[in-house]
Amino acid sequence: MLKTSVDPKQEKCFVKKKRKDLISLKDLNVNEILGILERGDYWSDHLNSRFSIIPRTVDNPIVSNLFFESSTRTRFSFEVAAKKLGFHVLNFEPQNSSVQKGETLYDTLRTLESMGTNAAIIRTSEENILQEVAPLLELAVINAGAGANEHPTQGLLDILTMRQHFGKLNGLKVAIIGDIKHSRVANSNIIALGKFDAKVFLSGPENLLPSDDSELIGPHTQIVPVDYAVQEADVVMMLRLQRERHALSNVADNYFRDYGLSRERFNLMQSHAMIMHPAPFNRGVEIDGDLVEHPRSLIYKQVSNGVAVRMAVLERAL
Ligand code: CP
């Protein structure tokens, strides 16, 4: 449906842009991440206050949401974040757009930019298209999840949630369990946590783990058995099976017993350790349904922090 590549015959030069893209957490240094987390803390403290609503005027920025894959949290938290900042929001619907007539992503974005859009928030199944188009555009390109590659704002909201709860990131032990190979969330968390010298335990079915030569496997990551990961960790982050990205026939049987966060496995966790999940979750598949809203679950705190972090990311972008 989406023509993903930039036309190779296109001779447009890279633009000198004032706005700041967010495509990969690899592109941010520790100080830049800390700046976003501090601003995220600020918005997190003010989210329920009416003072967080900045009046919208005709001159305020315009952001466009372009979601070529389904989403609930990311799409609506970006919209809430933008509205709380007083921005105007355009919700692009690929199925009702000229993408259906063959328009490329670049030409779609260039069109929105010509109408005054200042930032494009894009979710796509393509892994590298955003890196291709962003340098050609003046609007800020924000990655809202790109295939199995990265989901930088999810990584940021996850580490914001960890830092708020534990008061630090350095030295934290985080277990990421499940379908890591297809998880852009795992990738962004591994990149972010590595910048803060946190330790990451990876666990899951062998065919859903990153390969040994993956750039994600480094000094701060370790592939370990699931029960070891659960026992050692300060944070147990469960992942959904990415059913849309691979056939499940060889992993679905006994998945909950072998890798899910059951009550029994939860009892192995240290008393201070907390449950996280980027969601959407499948109760009874990778996590016991009753644990989702357990007092030691941060899952809905992650969701509300999604608004705070995305406010910080939009401020930085514009
Ligand atoms: N965590 C996350 O990206 O959720 P959505 O797919 O609902 O946006």
Coordinates of C-alpha atoms and ligand atoms in Angstrom, one line a residue:
M1 CA 0.0 0.0 0.0
L2 CA 2.6 2.6 1.1
K3 CA 5.3 3.4 -1.4
T4 CA 8.1 3.4 1.1
S5 CA 11.2 4.5 -0.7
V6 CA 12.2 7.9 -1.8
D7 CA 12.2 8.0 -5.6
P8 CA 15.9 7.3 -6.6
K9 CA 15.6 9.8 -9.4
Q10 CA 14.7 12.5 -7.0
E11 CA 17.4 15.1 -6.8
K12 CA 16.2 17.1 -3.8
C13 CA 19.0 18.1 -1.5
F14 CA 19.0 17.5 2.2
V15 CA 17.4 20.5 3.9
K16 CA 19.1 22.4 6.8
K17 CA 16.4 21.9 9.3
K18 CA 15.7 23.8 12.5
R19 CA 13.4 21.2 13.9
K20 CA 14.6 18.1 15.7
D21 CA 13.8 14.6 14.5
L22 CA 13.6 11.6 16.8
I23 CA 14.2 8.5 14.8
S24 CA 16.5 6.4 17.0
L25 CA 17.7 6.5 20.6
K26 CA 21.1 5.8 19.2
D27 CA 21.1 9.4 18.0
L28 CA 20.7 10.9 21.5
N29 CA 23.5 11.3 24.0
V30 CA 23.0 10.8 27.7
N31 CA 22.5 14.5 28.4
E32 CA 19.8 14.8 25.7
I33 CA 18.0 11.8 27.2
L34 CA 18.2 13.3 30.6
G35 CA 16.8 16.5 29.3
I36 CA 13.8 14.7 28.0
L37 CA 13.4 12.7 31.2
E38 CA 13.5 15.8 33.3
R39 CA 10.9 17.5 31.2
G40 CA 8.9 14.3 31.3
D41 CA 9.0 14.4 35.1
Y42 CA 7.8 18.0 35.0
W43 CA 4.8 17.1 32.7
S44 CA 4.1 13.9 34.7
D45 CA 3.7 16.1 37.8
H46 CA 1.4 18.5 36.0
L47 CA -0.6 16.2 33.9
N48 CA -3.7 16.3 36.0
S49 CA -3.5 20.0 36.5
R50 CA -5.5 22.4 34.3
F51 CA -2.4 24.5 34.2
S52 CA -0.9 22.0 31.9
I53 CA -3.3 23.1 29.1
I54 CA -1.5 25.7 27.1
P55 CA -4.1 27.8 25.2
R56 CA -4.3 27.0 21.5
T57 CA -4.1 29.9 19.2
V58 CA -4.1 30.0 15.4
D59 CA -0.3 30.4 15.3
N60 CA 0.5 27.3 17.5
P61 CA 2.3 24.4 15.8
I62 CA 0.5 21.8 13.7
V63 CA 1.5 18.1 14.2
S64 CA 0.2 15.3 12.0
N65 CA -0.3 11.7 13.2
L66 CA 0.4 9.2 10.4
F67 CA -0.2 5.7 11.6
F68 CA 0.3 3.0 8.9
E69 CA 0.1 0.3 11.6
S70 CA -2.5 0.0 14.3
S71 CA -2.0 1.7 17.7
T72 CA -4.0 2.8 20.7
R73 CA -1.4 4.1 23.2
T74 CA 1.1 5.8 21.0
R75 CA -1.4 7.4 18.7
F76 CA -3.7 8.8 21.3
S77 CA -1.0 9.7 23.8
F78 CA 0.7 11.8 21.1
E79 CA -2.6 13.4 20.3
V80 CA -3.3 14.1 24.0
A81 CA 0.3 15.4 24.5
A82 CA 0.0 17.7 21.5
K83 CA -3.4 19.1 22.6
K84 CA -2.1 19.7 26.2
L85 CA 0.7 21.7 24.6
G86 CA -1.8 23.8 22.6
F87 CA -0.8 22.3 19.3
H88 CA -3.2 21.6 16.4
V89 CA -3.4 17.9 15.5
L90 CA -4.2 16.4 12.0
N91 CA -5.0 12.7 12.0
F92 CA -4.0 11.2 8.7
E93 CA -5.9 8.1 7.6
P94 CA -3.9 6.1 5.1
Q95 CA -6.9 4.2 3.9
N96 CA -8.7 7.5 3.0
S97 CA -5.6 9.3 1.6
S98 CA -3.8 9.6 -1.7
V99 CA -1.4 6.9 -0.5
Q100 CA -4.1 4.7 -2.1
K101 CA -3.4 6.4 -5.4
G102 CA 0.3 5.6 -5.2
E103 CA 1.6 8.7 -3.4
T104 CA 4.9 8.0 -1.6
L105 CA 5.6 8.7 2.0
Y106 CA 8.0 11.5 1.0
D107 CA 5.4 13.2 -1.2
T108 CA 2.7 12.8 1.5
L109 CA 4.9 14.5 4.1
R110 CA 6.0 17.2 1.7
T111 CA 2.4 17.9 1.0
L112 CA 1.5 18.1 4.7
E113 CA 4.6 20.3 5.3
S114 CA 3.4 22.7 2.5
M115 CA 0.2 23.1 4.4
G116 CA 2.1 24.2 7.5
T117 CA 2.5 20.9 9.4
N118 CA 5.5 21.3 11.7
A119 CA 6.0 17.7 12.9
A120 CA 5.0 14.3 11.5
I121 CA 4.5 11.4 14.0
I122 CA 4.9 8.3 12.0
R123 CA 4.2 4.6 12.7
T124 CA 5.2 2.2 9.9
S125 CA 6.1 -1.4 9.3
E126 CA 9.1 -0.3 7.4
E127 CA 12.4 -0.2 9.4
N128 CA 14.5 2.4 7.5
I129 CA 12.1 4.7 5.6
L130 CA 12.2 7.4 8.3
Q131 CA 15.9 7.8 8.1
E132 CA 15.5 8.2 4.3
V133 CA 12.8 10.9 4.3
A134 CA 13.7 12.9 7.4
P135 CA 16.7 14.7 6.0
L136 CA 14.7 15.9 3.0
L137 CA 12.0 17.7 5.0
E138 CA 11.9 20.7 7.2
L139 CA 9.2 19.3 9.4
A140 CA 10.3 17.2 12.4
V141 CA 10.0 13.4 11.9
I142 CA 9.1 11.5 15.0
N143 CA 9.3 7.7 15.0
A144 CA 6.2 6.3 16.6
G145 CA 7.3 2.7 16.0
A146 CA 9.1 1.4 12.9
G147 CA 8.7 -2.3 12.1
A148 CA 10.9 -4.5 14.4
N149 CA 13.5 -1.7 14.5
E150 CA 12.8 1.0 17.1
H151 CA 10.1 2.7 19.2
P152 CA 12.1 5.5 20.8
T153 CA 9.3 7.2 22.7
Q154 CA 8.3 3.8 24.2
G155 CA 11.9 3.4 25.4
L156 CA 11.9 6.9 26.8
L157 CA 8.7 6.4 28.7
D158 CA 9.9 3.1 30.0
I159 CA 13.1 4.5 31.4
L160 CA 11.2 7.5 32.8
T161 CA 8.9 5.1 34.7
M162 CA 11.9 3.1 36.0
R163 CA 13.8 6.2 37.1
Q164 CA 10.7 7.6 38.9
H165 CA 10.1 4.4 40.7
F166 CA 13.7 3.4 41.6
G167 CA 15.3 6.9 41.6
K168 CA 18.0 5.8 39.3
L169 CA 18.9 3.9 36.1
N170 CA 22.5 3.2 36.7
G171 CA 23.0 -0.3 37.9
L172 CA 19.4 -1.3 37.6
K173 CA 18.8 -4.9 36.5
V174 CA 16.0 -5.2 33.8
A175 CA 14.7 -8.5 32.5
I176 CA 13.1 -8.3 29.1
I177 CA 11.2 -11.5 28.4
G178 CA 9.4 -12.9 25.4
D179 CA 9.5 -12.1 21.7
I180 CA 12.6 -9.9 21.7
K181 CA 13.6 -10.6 18.1
H182 CA 10.6 -8.8 16.7
S183 CA 10.3 -6.2 19.4
R184 CA 11.1 -2.6 18.6
V185 CA 10.3 -1.9 22.2
A186 CA 13.1 -4.3 23.4
N187 CA 15.5 -2.7 21.0
S188 CA 14.8 0.9 22.2
N189 CA 15.0 -0.2 25.8
I190 CA 18.3 -2.0 25.3
I191 CA 19.8 1.0 23.6
A192 CA 18.5 3.4 26.3
L193 CA 19.4 1.3 29.3
G194 CA 22.9 0.7 27.9
K195 CA 23.6 4.4 27.9
F196 CA 22.9 4.4 31.7
D197 CA 25.0 1.3 32.5
A198 CA 21.9 -0.7 33.5
K199 CA 22.1 -4.5 33.1
V200 CA 19.7 -6.2 30.7
F201 CA 18.7 -9.9 31.0
L202 CA 17.1 -11.2 27.8
S203 CA 15.0 -14.4 27.9
G204 CA 12.5 -16.1 25.6
P205 CA 12.1 -19.0 23.2
E206 CA 15.4 -19.5 21.3
N207 CA 13.9 -18.6 17.9
L208 CA 12.6 -15.3 19.3
L209 CA 15.9 -14.1 20.8
P210 CA 18.3 -11.9 18.9
S211 CA 21.1 -13.7 17.1
D212 CA 24.6 -13.8 18.7
D213 CA 25.9 -11.3 16.1
S214 CA 23.1 -8.8 16.8
E215 CA 24.4 -5.4 17.6
L216 CA 22.0 -5.5 20.6
I217 CA 24.1 -8.1 22.3
G218 CA 26.9 -6.3 24.1
P219 CA 28.6 -6.0 27.5
H220 CA 25.4 -4.8 29.3
T221 CA 23.1 -7.5 27.9
Q222 CA 23.0 -11.2 28.7
I223 CA 20.8 -14.0 27.5
V224 CA 19.7 -16.1 30.5
P225 CA 17.0 -18.7 31.4
V226 CA 13.6 -17.1 32.2
D227 CA 13.5 -18.0 35.9
Y228 CA 17.0 -16.6 36.5
A229 CA 16.0 -13.4 34.8
V230 CA 12.8 -13.1 37.0
Q231 CA 14.7 -13.8 40.2
E232 CA 17.6 -11.4 39.5
A233 CA 15.8 -8.4 38.1
D234 CA 14.6 -5.1 39.6
V235 CA 12.2 -4.8 36.7
V236 CA 10.5 -7.7 34.9
M237 CA 9.3 -6.4 31.5
M238 CA 7.1 -8.8 29.6
L239 CA 6.6 -8.6 25.9
R240 CA 3.7 -9.5 23.7
L241 CA 4.2 -12.2 21.0
Q242 CA 4.3 -10.1 17.8
R243 CA 1.8 -12.3 16.0
E244 CA 1.7 -9.8 13.1
R245 CA 5.5 -10.3 12.4
H246 CA 5.9 -14.1 12.3
A247 CA 4.2 -17.5 12.2
L248 CA 3.6 -18.7 15.7
S249 CA 3.1 -22.4 15.2
N250 CA 6.3 -23.4 16.9
V251 CA 6.1 -21.1 19.9
A252 CA 2.5 -20.7 21.0
D253 CA 2.1 -24.1 22.6
N254 CA 2.9 -24.0 26.3
Y255 CA 4.2 -20.4 26.0
F256 CA 2.6 -19.2 29.2
R257 CA 3.9 -22.1 31.1
D258 CA 7.4 -21.8 29.7
Y259 CA 7.9 -18.0 29.4
G260 CA 4.8 -16.3 30.8
L261 CA 4.6 -14.3 34.1
S262 CA 2.4 -16.7 36.0
R263 CA 1.6 -16.3 39.7
E264 CA 4.3 -18.9 40.4
R265 CA 6.9 -17.0 38.5
F266 CA 5.8 -13.7 40.0
N267 CA 6.6 -15.3 43.4
L268 CA 10.2 -15.8 42.3
M269 CA 10.6 -12.0 41.9
Q270 CA 12.5 -10.0 44.6
S271 CA 10.1 -8.2 47.0
H272 CA 11.1 -4.8 45.6
A273 CA 10.9 -5.8 41.9
M274 CA 8.3 -4.4 39.6
I275 CA 6.3 -5.6 36.6
M276 CA 6.3 -3.6 33.3
H277 CA 4.8 -4.3 29.9
P278 CA 4.7 -1.8 26.9
A279 CA 1.2 -3.2 26.1
P280 CA -1.0 -4.1 24.4
F281 CA -0.9 -7.2 26.6
N282 CA -2.6 -10.6 26.1
R283 CA -3.8 -11.7 29.5
G284 CA -3.1 -15.4 30.0
V285 CA -0.6 -15.5 27.1
E286 CA 2.5 -13.7 28.4
I287 CA 1.1 -12.4 31.7
D288 CA -1.4 -13.6 34.3
G289 CA -4.4 -11.4 33.9
D290 CA -4.5 -10.5 37.6
L291 CA -0.9 -9.3 37.6
V292 CA -1.6 -6.5 35.0
E293 CA -3.2 -4.3 37.7
H294 CA -1.3 -5.7 40.7
P295 CA 0.1 -3.1 43.1
R296 CA 3.6 -4.2 41.9
S297 CA 2.7 -3.5 38.3
L298 CA 3.8 -0.2 36.6
I299 CA 1.9 -0.9 33.4
Y300 CA -0.7 1.9 33.7
K301 CA 2.0 4.3 35.0
Q302 CA 3.8 3.6 31.8
V303 CA 0.7 4.6 29.8
S304 CA 0.3 7.9 31.7
N305 CA 4.0 8.6 31.4
G306 CA 3.6 8.1 27.6
V307 CA 1.7 11.4 27.5
A308 CA 4.4 13.2 29.6
V309 CA 7.3 11.9 27.6
R310 CA 5.6 12.7 24.3
M311 CA 5.0 16.2 25.5
A312 CA 8.7 16.5 26.2
V313 CA 9.5 15.0 22.8
L314 CA 7.2 17.4 21.0
E315 CA 8.6 20.4 22.8
R316 CA 12.1 19.3 21.9
A317 CA 11.1 18.7 18.2
L318 CA 9.6 22.1 17.8
Ligands
CP1 N1 3.1 0.3 23.3 C1 2.5 0.6 22.1 O1 3.2 1.0 21.2 O2 1.2 0.5 22.1 P1 0.3 0.8 20.8 O3 0.6 -0.2 19.7 O4 -1.1 0.7 21.3 O5 0.6 2.2 20.4

